[in-house]
Short mmCIF file of C-alpha atoms and ligand atoms in Angstrom, two decimals:
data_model
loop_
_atom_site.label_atom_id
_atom_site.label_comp_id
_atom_site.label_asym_id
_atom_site.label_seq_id
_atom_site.Cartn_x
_atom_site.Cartn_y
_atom_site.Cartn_z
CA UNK A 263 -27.18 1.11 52.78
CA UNK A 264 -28.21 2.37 56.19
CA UNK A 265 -28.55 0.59 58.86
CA UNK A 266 -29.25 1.07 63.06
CA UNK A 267 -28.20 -0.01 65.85
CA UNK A 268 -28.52 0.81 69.60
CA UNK A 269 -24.78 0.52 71.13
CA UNK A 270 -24.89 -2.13 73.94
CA UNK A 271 -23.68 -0.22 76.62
CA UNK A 272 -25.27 2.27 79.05
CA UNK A 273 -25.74 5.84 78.43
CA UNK A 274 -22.95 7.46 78.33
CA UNK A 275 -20.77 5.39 76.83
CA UNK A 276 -20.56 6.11 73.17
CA UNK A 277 -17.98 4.08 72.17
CA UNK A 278 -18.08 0.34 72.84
CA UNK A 279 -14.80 0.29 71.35
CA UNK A 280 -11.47 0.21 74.04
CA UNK A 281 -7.80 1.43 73.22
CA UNK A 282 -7.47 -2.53 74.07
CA UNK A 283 -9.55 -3.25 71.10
CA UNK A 284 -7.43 -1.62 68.84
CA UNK A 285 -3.97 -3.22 70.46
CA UNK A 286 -6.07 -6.65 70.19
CA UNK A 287 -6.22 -5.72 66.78
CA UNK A 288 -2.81 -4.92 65.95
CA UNK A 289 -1.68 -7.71 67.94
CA UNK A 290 -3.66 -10.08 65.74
CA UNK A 291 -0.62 -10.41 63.76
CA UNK A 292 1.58 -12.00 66.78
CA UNK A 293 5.08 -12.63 66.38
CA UNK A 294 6.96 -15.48 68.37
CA UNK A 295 8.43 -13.62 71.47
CA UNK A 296 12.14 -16.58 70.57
CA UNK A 297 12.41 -16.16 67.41
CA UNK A 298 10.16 -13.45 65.79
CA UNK A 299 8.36 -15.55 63.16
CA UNK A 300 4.77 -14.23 62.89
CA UNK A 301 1.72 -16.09 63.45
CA UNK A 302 -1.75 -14.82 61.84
CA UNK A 303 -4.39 -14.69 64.05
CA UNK A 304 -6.70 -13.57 60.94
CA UNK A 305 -5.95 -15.89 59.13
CA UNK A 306 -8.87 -16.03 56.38
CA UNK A 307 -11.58 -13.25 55.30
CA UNK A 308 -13.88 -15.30 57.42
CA UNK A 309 -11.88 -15.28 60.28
CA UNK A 310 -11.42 -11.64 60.19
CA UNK A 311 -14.70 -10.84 60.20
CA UNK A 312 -15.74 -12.91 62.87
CA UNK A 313 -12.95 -10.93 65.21
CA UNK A 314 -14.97 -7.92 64.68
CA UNK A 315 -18.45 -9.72 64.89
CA UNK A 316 -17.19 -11.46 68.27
CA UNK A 317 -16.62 -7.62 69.24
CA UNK A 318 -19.78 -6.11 68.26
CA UNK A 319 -18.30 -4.07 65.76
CA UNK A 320 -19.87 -6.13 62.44
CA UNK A 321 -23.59 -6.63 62.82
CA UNK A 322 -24.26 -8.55 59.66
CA UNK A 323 -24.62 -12.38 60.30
CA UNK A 324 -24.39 -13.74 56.91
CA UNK A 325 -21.59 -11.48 55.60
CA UNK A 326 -19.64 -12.56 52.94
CA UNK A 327 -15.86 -11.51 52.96
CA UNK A 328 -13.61 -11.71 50.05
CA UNK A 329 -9.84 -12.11 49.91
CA UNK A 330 -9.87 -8.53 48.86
CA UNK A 331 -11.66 -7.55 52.21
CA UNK A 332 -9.37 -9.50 54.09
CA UNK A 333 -6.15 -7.77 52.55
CA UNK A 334 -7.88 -4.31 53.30
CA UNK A 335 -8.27 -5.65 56.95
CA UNK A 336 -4.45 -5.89 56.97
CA UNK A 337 -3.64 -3.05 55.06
CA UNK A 338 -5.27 -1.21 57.94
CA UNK A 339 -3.92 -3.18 60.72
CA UNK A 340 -0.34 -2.83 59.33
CA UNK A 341 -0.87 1.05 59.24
CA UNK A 342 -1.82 1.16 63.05
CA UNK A 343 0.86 -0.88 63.42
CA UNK A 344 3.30 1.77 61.84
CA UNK A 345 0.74 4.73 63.41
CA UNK A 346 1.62 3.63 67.06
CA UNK A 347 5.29 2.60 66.45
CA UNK A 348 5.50 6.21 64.91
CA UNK A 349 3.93 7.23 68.18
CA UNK A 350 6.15 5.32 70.58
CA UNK A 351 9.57 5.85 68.69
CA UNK A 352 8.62 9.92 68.74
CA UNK A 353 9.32 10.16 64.95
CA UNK A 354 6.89 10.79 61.98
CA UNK A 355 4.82 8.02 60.74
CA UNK A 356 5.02 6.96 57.28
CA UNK A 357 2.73 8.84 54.77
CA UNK A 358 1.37 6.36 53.62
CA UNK A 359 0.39 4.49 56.60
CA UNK A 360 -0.89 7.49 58.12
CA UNK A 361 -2.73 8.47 55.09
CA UNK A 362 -4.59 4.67 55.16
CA UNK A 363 -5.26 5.25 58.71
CA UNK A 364 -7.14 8.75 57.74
CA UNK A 365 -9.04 7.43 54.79
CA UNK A 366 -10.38 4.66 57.45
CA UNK A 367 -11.44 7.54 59.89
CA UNK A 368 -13.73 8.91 57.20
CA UNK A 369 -15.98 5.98 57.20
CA UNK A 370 -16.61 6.06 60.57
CA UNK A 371 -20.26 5.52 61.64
CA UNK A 372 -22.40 8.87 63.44
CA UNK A 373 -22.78 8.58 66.46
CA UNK A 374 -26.56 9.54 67.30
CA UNK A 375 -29.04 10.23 70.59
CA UNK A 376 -31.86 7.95 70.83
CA UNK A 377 -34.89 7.74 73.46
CA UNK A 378 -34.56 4.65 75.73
CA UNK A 379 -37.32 3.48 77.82
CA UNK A 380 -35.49 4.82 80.96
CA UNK A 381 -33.72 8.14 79.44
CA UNK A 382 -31.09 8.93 76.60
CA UNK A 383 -28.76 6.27 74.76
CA UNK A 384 -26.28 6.04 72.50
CA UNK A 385 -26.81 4.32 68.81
CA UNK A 386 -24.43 4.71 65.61
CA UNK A 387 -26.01 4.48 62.45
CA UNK A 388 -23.84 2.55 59.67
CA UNK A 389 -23.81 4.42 56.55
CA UNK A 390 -21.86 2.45 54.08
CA UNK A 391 -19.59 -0.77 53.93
CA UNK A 392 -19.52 -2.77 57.15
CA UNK A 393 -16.15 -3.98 57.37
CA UNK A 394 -15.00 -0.53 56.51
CA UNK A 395 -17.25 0.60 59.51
CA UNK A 396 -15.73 -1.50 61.95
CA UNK A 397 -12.46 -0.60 60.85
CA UNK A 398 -12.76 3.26 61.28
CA UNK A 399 -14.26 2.26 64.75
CA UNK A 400 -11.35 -0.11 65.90
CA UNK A 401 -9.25 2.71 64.22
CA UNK A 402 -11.25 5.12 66.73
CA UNK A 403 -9.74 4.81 70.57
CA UNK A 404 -5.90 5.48 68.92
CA UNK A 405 -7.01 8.77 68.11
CA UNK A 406 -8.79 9.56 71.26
CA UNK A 407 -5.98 8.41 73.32
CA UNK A 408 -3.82 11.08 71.06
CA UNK A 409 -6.04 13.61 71.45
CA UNK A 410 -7.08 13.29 74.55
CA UNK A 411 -5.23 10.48 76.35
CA UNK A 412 -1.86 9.27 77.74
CA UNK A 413 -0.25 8.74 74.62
CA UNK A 414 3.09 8.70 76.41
CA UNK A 415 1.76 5.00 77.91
CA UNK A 416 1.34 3.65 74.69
CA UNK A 417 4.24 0.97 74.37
CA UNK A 418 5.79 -1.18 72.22
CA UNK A 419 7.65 -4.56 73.41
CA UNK A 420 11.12 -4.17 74.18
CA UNK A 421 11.98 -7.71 72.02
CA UNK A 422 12.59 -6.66 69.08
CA UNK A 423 11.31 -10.02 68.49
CA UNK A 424 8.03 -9.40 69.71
CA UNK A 425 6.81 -5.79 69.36
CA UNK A 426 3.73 -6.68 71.18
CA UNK A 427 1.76 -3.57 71.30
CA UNK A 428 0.27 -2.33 74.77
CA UNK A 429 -0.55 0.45 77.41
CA UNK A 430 1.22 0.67 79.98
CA UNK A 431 -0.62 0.72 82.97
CA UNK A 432 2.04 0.48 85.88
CA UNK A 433 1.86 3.06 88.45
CA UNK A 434 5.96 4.65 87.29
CA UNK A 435 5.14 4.00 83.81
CA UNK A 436 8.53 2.04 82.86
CA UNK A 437 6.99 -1.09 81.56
CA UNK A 438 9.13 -2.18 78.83
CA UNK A 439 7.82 -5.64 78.31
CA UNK A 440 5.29 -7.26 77.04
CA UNK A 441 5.25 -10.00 79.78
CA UNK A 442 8.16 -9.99 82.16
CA UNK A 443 8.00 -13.96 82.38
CA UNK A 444 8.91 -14.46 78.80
CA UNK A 445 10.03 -11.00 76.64
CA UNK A 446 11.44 -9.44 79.73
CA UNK A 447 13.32 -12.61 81.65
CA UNK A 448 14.82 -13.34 78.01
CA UNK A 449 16.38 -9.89 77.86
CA UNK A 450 18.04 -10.63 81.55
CA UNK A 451 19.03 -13.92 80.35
CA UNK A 452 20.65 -12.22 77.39
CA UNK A 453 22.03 -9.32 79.22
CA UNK A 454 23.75 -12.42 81.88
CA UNK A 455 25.16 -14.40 78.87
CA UNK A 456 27.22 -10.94 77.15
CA UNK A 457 28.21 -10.19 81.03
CA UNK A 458 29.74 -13.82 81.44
CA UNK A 459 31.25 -13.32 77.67
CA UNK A 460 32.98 -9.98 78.96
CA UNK A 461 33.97 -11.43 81.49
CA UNK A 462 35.50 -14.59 79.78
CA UNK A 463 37.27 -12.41 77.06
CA UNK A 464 38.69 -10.28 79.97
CA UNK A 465 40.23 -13.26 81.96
ZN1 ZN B 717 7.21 -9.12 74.25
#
């Protein structure tokens, strides 16, 4: 199966995907910041595939997902996962995340010229499975922002609670949190209750 489309974007831009896309994506699988229990944002095939359809990345209207499709969707995910705690914990990933994440790579779609009516744009042309499509493309900005990127701004959540995946953005680069109102006010919190305790057992 082949099939075209013209990216939505303007020329120049040959990837519609965002590093932010693929930390949406990981994210999808959210734990609670108090007490770590995860909640599934994808949580049926159908739902899955409509968070790639909302993004562009799935073109097909009337595609019909299977329970298999949806584990493969978090077979990948949980690979990324491992791929960019790997990255942020400077240690080696495990082989066979990494391999999962390279066997998504290789279905990635070409990326092709095509005349516009005011110059030269952008189109991919999708040669096989869709879903496997739009996960080598959400795979995609990960390995631009290691090749080519700030990979050293990739961060996981301090809480080991949360591990909310993000970039961090801040001008000295020494975000550690997720959200300072929740993730990083609970560390203080914590970090105020074992100085009182110290301080009690000292008295
Ligand atoms: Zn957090």
């Amino acid at each position: 199966m082949t099939t075209f489309h013209l990216e939505q974007r303007p020329a120049g831009h040959d990837h519609g995907v965002q590093l932010d896309d693929t930390f949406d994506f990981i994210n999808t699988l959210e734990n609670d910041a108090n007490d770590g229990t995860p909640n599934e944002h994808l949580p049926s095939a159908e739902q899955a595939v409509q968070w790639f359809t909302e993004r562009g990345l799935i073109h097909a209207d009337s595609l019909e997902a299977s329970e298999k499709d949806l584990e493969r969707i978090r077979a990948v995910r949980a690979a990324l996962r491992e791929v960019t705690d790997a990255v942020v914990e400077s240690r080696a990933p495990k082989p066979s995340s990494l391999d999962r994440v390279n066997r998504t790579l290789r279905a990635r779609a070409a990326t092709e010229l095509v005349a516009g009516p005011d110059g030269v744009g952008i189109g991919h042309r999708h040669v096989g499975d869709p879903i496997n499509d739009a996960l080598a493309r959400v795979t995609e900005p990960l390995v631009q922002e290691l090749a080519s990127g700030n990979p050293e701004r990739l961060r996981v959540c301090a809480n080991d609670l949360c591990r909310w995946v993000f970039y961090d953005e801040s001008r000295a680069g020494q975000r550690r949190w997720c959200d300072m109102a929740s993730c990083g006010n609970r560390a203080k919190a914590a970090r105020r209750r074992a100085r009182q305790k110290a301080a009690q057992a000292a008295e």
